[in-house]
Coordinates of C-alpha atoms and ligand atoms in Angstrom, one line a residue:
X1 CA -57.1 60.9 -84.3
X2 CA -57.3 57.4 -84.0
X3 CA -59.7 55.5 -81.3
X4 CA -58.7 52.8 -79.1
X5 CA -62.1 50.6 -78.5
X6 CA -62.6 47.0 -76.2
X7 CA -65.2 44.8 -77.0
X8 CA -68.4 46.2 -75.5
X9 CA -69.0 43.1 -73.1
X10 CA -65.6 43.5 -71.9
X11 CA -64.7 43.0 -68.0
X12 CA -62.1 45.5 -68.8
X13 CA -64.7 48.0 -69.1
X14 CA -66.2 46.7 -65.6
X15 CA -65.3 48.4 -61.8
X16 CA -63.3 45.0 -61.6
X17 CA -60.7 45.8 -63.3
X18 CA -58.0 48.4 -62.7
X19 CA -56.1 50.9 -65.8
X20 CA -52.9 52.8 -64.8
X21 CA -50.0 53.9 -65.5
X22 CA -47.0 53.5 -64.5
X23 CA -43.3 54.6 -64.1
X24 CA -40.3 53.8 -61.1
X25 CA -38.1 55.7 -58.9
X26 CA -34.7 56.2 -60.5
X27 CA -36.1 56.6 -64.2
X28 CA -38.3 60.0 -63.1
X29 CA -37.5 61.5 -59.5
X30 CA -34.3 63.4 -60.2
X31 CA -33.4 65.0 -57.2
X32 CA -30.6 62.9 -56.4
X33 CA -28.9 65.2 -53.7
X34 CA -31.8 64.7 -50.9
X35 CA -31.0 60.8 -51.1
X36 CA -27.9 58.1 -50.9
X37 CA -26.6 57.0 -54.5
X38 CA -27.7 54.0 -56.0
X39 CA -26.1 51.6 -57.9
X40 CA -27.3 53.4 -60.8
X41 CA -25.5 56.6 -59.9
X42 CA -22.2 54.7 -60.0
X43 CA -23.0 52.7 -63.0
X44 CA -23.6 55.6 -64.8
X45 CA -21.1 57.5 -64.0
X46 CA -18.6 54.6 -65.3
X47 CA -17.7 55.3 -68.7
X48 CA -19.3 53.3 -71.9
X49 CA -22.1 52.0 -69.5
X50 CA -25.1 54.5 -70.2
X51 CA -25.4 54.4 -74.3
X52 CA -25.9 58.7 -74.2
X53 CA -23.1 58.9 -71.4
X54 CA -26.2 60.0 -69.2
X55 CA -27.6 59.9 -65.8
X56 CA -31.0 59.5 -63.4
X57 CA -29.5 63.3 -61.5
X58 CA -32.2 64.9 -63.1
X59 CA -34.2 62.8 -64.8
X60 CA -37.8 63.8 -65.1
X61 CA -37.5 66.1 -61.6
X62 CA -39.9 64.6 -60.5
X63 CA -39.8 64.8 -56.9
X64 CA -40.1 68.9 -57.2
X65 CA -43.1 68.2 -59.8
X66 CA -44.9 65.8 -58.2
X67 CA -47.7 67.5 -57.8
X68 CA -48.2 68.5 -61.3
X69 CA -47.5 65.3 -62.3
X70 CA -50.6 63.4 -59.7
X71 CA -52.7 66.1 -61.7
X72 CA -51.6 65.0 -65.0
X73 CA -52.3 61.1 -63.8
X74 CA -55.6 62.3 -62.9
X75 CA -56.7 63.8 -65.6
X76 CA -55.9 60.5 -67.8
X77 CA -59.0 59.3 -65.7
X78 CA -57.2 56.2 -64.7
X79 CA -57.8 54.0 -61.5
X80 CA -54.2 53.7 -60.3
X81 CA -50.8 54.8 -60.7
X82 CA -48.1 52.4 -60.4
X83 CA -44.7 54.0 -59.0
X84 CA -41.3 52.5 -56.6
X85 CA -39.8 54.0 -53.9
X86 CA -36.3 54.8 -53.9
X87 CA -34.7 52.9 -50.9
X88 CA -32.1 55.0 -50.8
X89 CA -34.2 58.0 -50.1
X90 CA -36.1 56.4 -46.9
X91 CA -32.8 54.8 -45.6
X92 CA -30.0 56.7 -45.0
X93 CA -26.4 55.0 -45.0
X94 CA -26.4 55.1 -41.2
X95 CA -29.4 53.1 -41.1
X96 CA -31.8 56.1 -40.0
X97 CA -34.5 56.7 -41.4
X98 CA -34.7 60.0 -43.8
X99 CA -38.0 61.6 -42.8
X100 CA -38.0 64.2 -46.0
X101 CA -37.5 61.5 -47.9
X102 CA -40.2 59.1 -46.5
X103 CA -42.6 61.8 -46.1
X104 CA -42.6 62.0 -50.0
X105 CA -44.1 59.1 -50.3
X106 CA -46.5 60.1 -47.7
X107 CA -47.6 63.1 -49.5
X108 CA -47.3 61.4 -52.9
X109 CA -50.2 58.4 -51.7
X110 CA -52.4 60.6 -49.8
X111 CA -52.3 63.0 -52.8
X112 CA -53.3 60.6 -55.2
X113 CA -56.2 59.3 -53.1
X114 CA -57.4 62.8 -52.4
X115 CA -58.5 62.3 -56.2
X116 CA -59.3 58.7 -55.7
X117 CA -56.4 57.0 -57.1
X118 CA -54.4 53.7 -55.8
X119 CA -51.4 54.0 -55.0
X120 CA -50.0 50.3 -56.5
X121 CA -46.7 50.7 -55.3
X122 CA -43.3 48.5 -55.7
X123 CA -40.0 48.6 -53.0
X124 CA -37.7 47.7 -55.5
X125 CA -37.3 48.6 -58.8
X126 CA -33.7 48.4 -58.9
X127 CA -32.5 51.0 -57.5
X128 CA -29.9 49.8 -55.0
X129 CA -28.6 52.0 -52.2
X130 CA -24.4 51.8 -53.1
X131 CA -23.8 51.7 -49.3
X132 CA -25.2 48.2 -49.5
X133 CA -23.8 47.1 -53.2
X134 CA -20.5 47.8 -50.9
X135 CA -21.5 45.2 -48.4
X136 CA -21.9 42.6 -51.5
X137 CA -25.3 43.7 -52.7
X138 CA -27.8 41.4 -53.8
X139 CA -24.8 38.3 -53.8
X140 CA -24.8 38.9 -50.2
X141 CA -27.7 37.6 -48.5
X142 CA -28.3 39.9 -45.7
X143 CA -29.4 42.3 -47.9
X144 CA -32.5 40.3 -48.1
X145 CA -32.4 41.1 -43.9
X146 CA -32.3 44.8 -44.9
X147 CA -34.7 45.0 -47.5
X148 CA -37.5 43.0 -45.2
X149 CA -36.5 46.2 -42.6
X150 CA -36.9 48.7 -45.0
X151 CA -40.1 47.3 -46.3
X152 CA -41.3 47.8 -42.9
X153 CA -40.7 51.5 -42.8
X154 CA -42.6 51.4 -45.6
X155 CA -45.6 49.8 -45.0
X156 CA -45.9 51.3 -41.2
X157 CA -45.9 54.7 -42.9
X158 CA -48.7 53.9 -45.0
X159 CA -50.5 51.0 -44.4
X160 CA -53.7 50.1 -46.0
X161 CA -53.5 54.2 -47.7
X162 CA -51.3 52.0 -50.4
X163 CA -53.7 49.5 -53.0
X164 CA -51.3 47.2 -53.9
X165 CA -47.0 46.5 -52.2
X166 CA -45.1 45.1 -54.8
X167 CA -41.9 43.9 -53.4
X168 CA -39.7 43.4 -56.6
X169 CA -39.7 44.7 -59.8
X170 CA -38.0 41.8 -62.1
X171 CA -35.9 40.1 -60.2
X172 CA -34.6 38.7 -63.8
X173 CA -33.2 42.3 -64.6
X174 CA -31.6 42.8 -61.4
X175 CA -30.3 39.3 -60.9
X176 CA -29.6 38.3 -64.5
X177 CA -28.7 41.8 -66.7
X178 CA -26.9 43.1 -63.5
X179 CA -24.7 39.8 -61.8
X180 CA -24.5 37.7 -64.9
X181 CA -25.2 39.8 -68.3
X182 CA -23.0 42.5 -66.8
X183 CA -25.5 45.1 -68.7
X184 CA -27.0 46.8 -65.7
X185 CA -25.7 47.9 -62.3
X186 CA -23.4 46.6 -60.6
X187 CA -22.4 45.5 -64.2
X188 CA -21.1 41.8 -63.0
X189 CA -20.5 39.2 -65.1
X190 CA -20.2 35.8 -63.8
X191 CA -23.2 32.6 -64.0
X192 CA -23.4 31.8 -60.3
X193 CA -23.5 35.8 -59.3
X194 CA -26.6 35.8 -61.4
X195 CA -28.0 32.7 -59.9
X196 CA -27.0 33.6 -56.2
X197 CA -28.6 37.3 -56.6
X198 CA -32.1 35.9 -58.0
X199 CA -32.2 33.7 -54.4
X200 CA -31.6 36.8 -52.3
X201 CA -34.1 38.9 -54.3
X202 CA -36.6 36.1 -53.8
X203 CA -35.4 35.4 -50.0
X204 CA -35.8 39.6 -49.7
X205 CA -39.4 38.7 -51.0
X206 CA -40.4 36.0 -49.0
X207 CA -38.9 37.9 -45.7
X208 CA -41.1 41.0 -46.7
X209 CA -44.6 39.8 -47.2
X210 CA -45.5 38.6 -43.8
X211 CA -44.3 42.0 -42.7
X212 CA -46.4 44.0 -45.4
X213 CA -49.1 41.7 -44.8
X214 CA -49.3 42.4 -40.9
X215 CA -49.3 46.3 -41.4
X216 CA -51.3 46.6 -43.9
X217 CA -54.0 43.8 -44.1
X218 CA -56.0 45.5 -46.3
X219 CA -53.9 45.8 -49.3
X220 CA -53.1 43.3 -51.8
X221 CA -49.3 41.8 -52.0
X222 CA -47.5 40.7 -54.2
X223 CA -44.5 40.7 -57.1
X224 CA -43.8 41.7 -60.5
X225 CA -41.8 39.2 -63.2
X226 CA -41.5 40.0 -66.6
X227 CA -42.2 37.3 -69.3
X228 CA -41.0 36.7 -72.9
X229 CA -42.6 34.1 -74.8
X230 CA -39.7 31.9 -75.9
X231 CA -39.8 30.6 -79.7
X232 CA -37.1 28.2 -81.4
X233 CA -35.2 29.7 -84.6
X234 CA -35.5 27.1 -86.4
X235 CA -37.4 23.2 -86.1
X236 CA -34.3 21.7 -85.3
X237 CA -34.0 19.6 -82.1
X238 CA -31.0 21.6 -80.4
X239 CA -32.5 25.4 -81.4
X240 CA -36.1 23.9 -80.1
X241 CA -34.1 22.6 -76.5
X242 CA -32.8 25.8 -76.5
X243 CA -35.7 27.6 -76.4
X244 CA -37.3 25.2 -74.1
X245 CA -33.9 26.3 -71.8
X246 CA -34.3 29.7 -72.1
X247 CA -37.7 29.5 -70.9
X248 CA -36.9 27.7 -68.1
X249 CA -34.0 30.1 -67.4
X250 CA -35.2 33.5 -67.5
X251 CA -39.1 33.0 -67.1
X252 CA -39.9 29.9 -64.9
X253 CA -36.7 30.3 -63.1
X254 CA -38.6 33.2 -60.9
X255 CA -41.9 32.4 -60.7
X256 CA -41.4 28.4 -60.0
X257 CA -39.8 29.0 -56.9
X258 CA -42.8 31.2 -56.1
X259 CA -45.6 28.9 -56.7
X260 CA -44.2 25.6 -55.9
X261 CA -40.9 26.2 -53.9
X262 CA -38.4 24.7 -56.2
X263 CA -36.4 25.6 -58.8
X264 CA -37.0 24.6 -62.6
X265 CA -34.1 21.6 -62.8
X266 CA -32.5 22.2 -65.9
X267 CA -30.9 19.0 -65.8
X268 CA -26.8 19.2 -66.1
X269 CA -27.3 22.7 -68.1
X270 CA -25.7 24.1 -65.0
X271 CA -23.0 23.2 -63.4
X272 CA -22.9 22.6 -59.4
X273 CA -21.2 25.4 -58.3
X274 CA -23.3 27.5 -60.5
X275 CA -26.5 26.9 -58.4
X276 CA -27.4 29.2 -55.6
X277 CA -27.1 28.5 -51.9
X278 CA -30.6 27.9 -50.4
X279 CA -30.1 27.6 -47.0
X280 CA -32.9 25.5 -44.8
X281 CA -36.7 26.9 -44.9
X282 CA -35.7 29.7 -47.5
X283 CA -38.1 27.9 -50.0
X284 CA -41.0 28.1 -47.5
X285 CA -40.5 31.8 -47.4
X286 CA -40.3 32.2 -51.0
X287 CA -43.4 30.4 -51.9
X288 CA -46.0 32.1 -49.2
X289 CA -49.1 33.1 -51.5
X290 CA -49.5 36.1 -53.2
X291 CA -52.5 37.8 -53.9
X292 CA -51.1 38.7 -57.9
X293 CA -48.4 38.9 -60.1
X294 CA -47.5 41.8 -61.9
X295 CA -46.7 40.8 -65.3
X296 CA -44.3 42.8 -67.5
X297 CA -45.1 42.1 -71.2
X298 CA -43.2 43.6 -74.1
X299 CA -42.3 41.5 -77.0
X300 CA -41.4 37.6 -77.2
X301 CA -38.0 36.3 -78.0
X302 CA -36.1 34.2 -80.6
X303 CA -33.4 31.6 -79.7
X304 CA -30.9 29.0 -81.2
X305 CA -28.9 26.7 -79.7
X306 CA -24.8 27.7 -78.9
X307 CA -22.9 24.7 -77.6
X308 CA -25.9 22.9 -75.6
X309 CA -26.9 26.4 -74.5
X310 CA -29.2 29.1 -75.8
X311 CA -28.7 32.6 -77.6
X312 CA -30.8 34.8 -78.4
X313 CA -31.8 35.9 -82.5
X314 CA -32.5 39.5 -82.4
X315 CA -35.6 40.0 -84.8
X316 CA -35.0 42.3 -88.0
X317 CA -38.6 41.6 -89.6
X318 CA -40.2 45.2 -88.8
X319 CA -42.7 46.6 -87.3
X320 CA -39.9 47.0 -84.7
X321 CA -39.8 49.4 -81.7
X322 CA -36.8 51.8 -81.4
X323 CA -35.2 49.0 -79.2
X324 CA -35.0 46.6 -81.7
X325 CA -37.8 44.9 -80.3
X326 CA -40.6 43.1 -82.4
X327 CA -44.5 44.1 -81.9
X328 CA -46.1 40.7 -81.0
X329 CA -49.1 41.3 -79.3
X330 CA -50.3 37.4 -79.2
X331 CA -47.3 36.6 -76.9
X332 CA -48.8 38.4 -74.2
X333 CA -51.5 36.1 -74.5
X334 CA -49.8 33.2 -75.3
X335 CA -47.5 33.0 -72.3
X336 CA -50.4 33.6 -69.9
X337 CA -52.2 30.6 -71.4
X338 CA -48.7 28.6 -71.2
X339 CA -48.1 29.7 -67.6
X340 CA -51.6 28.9 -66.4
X341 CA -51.3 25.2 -67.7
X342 CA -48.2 25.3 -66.2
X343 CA -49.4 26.3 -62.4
X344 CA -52.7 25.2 -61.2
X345 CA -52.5 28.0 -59.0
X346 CA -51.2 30.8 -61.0
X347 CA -52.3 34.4 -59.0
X348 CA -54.9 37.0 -60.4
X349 CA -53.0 38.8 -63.2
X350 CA -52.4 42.4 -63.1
X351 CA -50.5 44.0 -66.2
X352 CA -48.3 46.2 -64.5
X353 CA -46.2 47.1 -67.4
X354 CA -46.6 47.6 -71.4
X355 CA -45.7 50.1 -73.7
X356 CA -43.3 50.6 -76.5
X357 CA -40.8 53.4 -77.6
X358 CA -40.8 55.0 -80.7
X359 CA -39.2 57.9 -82.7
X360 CA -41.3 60.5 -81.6
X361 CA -41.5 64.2 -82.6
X362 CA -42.9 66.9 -80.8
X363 CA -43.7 69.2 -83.6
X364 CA -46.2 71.8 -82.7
X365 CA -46.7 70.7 -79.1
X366 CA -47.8 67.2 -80.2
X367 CA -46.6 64.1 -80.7
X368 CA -48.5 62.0 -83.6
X369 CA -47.6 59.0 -82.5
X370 CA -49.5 56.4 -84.1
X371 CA -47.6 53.3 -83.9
X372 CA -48.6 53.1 -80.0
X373 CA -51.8 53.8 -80.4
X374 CA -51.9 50.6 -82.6
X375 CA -49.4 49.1 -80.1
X376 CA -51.8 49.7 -77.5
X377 CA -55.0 48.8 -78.9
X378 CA -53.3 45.3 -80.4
X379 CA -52.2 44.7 -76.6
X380 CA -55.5 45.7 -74.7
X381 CA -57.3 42.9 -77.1
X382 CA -54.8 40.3 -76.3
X383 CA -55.6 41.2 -72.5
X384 CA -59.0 41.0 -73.3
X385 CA -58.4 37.3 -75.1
X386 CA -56.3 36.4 -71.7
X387 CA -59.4 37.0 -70.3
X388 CA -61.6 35.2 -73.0
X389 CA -59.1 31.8 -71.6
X390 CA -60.1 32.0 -68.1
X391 CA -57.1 34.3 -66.9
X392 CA -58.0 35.9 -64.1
X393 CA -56.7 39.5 -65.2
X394 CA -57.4 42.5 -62.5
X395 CA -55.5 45.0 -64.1
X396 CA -53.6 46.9 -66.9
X397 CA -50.4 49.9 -66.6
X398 CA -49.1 51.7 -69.6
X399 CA -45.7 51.7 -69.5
X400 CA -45.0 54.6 -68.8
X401 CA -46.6 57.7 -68.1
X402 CA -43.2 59.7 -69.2
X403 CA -40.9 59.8 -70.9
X404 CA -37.7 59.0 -69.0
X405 CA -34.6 57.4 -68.4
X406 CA -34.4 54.2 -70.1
X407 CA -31.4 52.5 -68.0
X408 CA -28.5 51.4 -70.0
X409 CA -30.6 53.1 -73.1
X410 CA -29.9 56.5 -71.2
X411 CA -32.8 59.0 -72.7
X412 CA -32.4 57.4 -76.1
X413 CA -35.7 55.7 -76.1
X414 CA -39.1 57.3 -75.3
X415 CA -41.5 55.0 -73.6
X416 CA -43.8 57.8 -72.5
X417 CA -47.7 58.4 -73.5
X418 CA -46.9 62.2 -72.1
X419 CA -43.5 63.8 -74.2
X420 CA -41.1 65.3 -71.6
X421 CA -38.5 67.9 -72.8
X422 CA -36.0 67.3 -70.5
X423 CA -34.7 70.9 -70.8
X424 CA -37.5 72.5 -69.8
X425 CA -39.6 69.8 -68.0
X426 CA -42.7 70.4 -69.9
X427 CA -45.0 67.2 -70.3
X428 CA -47.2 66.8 -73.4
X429 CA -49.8 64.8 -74.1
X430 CA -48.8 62.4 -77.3
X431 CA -51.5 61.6 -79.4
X432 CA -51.0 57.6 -77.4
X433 CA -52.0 60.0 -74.0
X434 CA -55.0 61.4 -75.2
X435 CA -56.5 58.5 -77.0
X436 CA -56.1 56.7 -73.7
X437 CA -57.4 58.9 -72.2
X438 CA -60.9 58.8 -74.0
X439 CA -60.8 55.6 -73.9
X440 CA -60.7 56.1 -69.9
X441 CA -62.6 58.7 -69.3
X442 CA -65.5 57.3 -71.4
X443 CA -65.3 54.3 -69.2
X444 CA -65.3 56.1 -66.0
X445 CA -68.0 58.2 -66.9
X446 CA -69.9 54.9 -67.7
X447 CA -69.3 53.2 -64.1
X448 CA -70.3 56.2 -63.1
X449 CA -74.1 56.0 -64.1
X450 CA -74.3 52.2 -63.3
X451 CA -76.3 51.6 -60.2
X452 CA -73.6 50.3 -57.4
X453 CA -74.2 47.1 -56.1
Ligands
LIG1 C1 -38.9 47.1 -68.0 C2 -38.6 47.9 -66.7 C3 -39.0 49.3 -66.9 C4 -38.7 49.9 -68.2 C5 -39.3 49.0 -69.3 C6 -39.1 49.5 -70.7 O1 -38.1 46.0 -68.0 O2 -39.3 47.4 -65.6 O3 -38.3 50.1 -65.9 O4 -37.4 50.1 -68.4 O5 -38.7 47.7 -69.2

């Protein structure tokens, strides 16, 4: 089997940084009857929306394998495991808070530090309770209000027992691909939805942090965004604004706000009525310092110029994943350079997602999967170079420890390093898993004989 090495000197091999993996709420838990729908639940259940006409009922059952599945996390000999919470199973319609469903998450951190693992966890991977996508969702801004009150059920349940409290997961997928791409739940479709629901996702941000910070001031805080590097089809002026736009738009469009409370100004790309309503001191909120950002890094992107605005140019040059998207290791690195001569004060870096699907076969109760060991290896070097450029990177998550449901993809893509049959529920180590997991076991067993200091 292949190997997957870092160079020897690496601070990825050090006790300063932290490996997991990772996975979110909706995609594995299953168990869908002990908590409110989601937005997801209704989405799916709409014909034409889930590509497999599937749905997150089941999923990975998850919350009836949990224990298994800490075991199988542990035995990967990672430092962390980076999971959500589903909202919807802590906060019941009414308001009240469902105990069962909270004490899950109880028993699923104290679990995972019984064998000495953090518990990085995010509120919001997009996983809407419906109850409040039928007050307006994320286009009405008290749900900001009610996120910032669920996130303090949260964190005065567990405290400093969690690492890391993400509040959002991509605040690009659920504002953009779900108000104005009209590809994820709610499935809306309109340019000032899109605009509007990325201010209340970071207003629900900037309302939570204080909050997680005061109960648990121990832990570190902070946000995931996902970044594509953007590239220009072609040398011409209009495909090379266009990129420039794009960037602006789905990249800097988050993470601006964050670290210098404004928004990009994209000049008269957007008309008046498209921008969001920021009302008085929102900005403040939004920008508070965060201890990291979680950075999602899968592939770069390709656009050209339509009518003085972008699209994008899907890539057909393989090695491709089975979504279509192209292996480009160096963007990971690339963006993280461009970001931090962008902000002077860009946050320590954790990787929080990264991973790829391919067309896997479990033949013989294994998965050669060889591709994502390469995938994997090519993207823990460009880590390594971030680090080489002065980044300062804390962490790295596969994405994902499962196999699982793979939104509007339904359970057509396998993004797991462990194979899940979803008809029996039995996990398998892919060849990806266990090459990992040397890989992290070697290393642990090496902090293990250095002196501590
Ligand atoms: C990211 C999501 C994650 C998963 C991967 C493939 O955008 O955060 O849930 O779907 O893509």
């Amino acid at each position: 089997m292949k190997k997957i090495s870092l160079p020897q000197q690496s601070k990825m091999l050090t006790s300063d940084f932290v490996f997991g993996v990772a996975t979110s709420s909706f995609q594995i838990e299953g168990g869908a009857a002990d908590r409110e729908l989601s937005i997801w639940d209704t989405f799916c259940a709409e014909p034409g929306r889930i590509k497999d006409g599937s749905n997150g009922l089941v999923a990975c059952e998850h919350v009836q394998h949990w224990r298994a599945d800490v075991e199988l996390i542990a035995s990967l000999g990672v430092d962390a495991y980076r999971f959500s919470v589903a909202w919807g199973r802590v906060i019941n319609a009414n308001g009240q808070i469902n105990q069962a469903g909270l004490q899950f998450y109880v028993d699923l951190v104290d679990a995972l530090n019984a064998k000495g693992i953090a518990s990085h966890m995010t509120l919001y991977h997009w996983d809407l309770p419906q109850y409040l996508q039928d007050q307006g969702g994320w286009l009405n801004r008290d749900t900001a209000y009610r996120f910032a009150e669920y996130a303090e059920v949260m964190v005065r349940a567990l405290g400093n027992k969690v690492a890391s409290y993400a509040t959002l997961n991509e605040p690009f997928c659920s504002a953009y691909l779900s108000y104005e791409a009209g590809i994820h739940a709610p499935g809306m479709k309109n340019r000032s939805y899109g605009r509007q629901a990325a201010h209340n996702l970071l207003l629900a941000h900037g309302l939570a942090l204080p909050i997680l910070r005061k109960h648990a001031p121990q832990a570190e805080h902070g946000i995931v965004l996902n970044f594509s590097p953007c590239f220009a089809a072609s040398s011409a002026a209009a495909d090379v604004a266009a990129a420039k736009l794009a960037h602006a738009y789905h990249n800097l469009w988050y993470l601006q706000p964050l670290l210098t409370g404004t928004y990009p100004d994209l000049g008269d790309a957007l008309k008046a009525d498209e921008l969001p309503k920021v009302a008085a001191g929102d900005l403040e909120l939004i920008s508070q310092p965060i201890d990291f950002l979680g950075v999602n890094y899968y592939t770069r992107t390709v656009f050209r110029d339509k009518n003085g605005w972008f699209s994008d140019v899907p890539p057909t040059k393989p090695p491709l994943t089975t979504m279509g998207w192209e292996i480009y290791p160096q963007g990971l690195t690339e963006i993280l350079v461009q970001l931090k001569e962008t902000f002077a004060n860009l946050p320590p870096i954790y990787i929080s997602e990264n991973g790829a699907a391919f067309p896997d076969e479990l033949i013989d109760n294994a998965v050669h999967d060889d591709a994502r060991i390469d995938y994997y290896q090519q993207h823990l070097l460009a880590v390594n170079d971030c680090i080489d450029a002065g980044i300062d990177m804390r962490g790295y998550f596969a994405w994902s420890l499962l196999d699982n449901f793979e939104w509007a993809e339904g359970y057509t893509q396998r993004f797991g390093i462990v194979h899940v049959d979803y008809t029996t529920q039995k996990r398998t180590l892919k060849d990806s898993a266990k090459t990992l997991q040397a890989l992290w076991l070697e290393r642990a067993a090496q902090l293990q004989t250095e002196p501590a200091v």
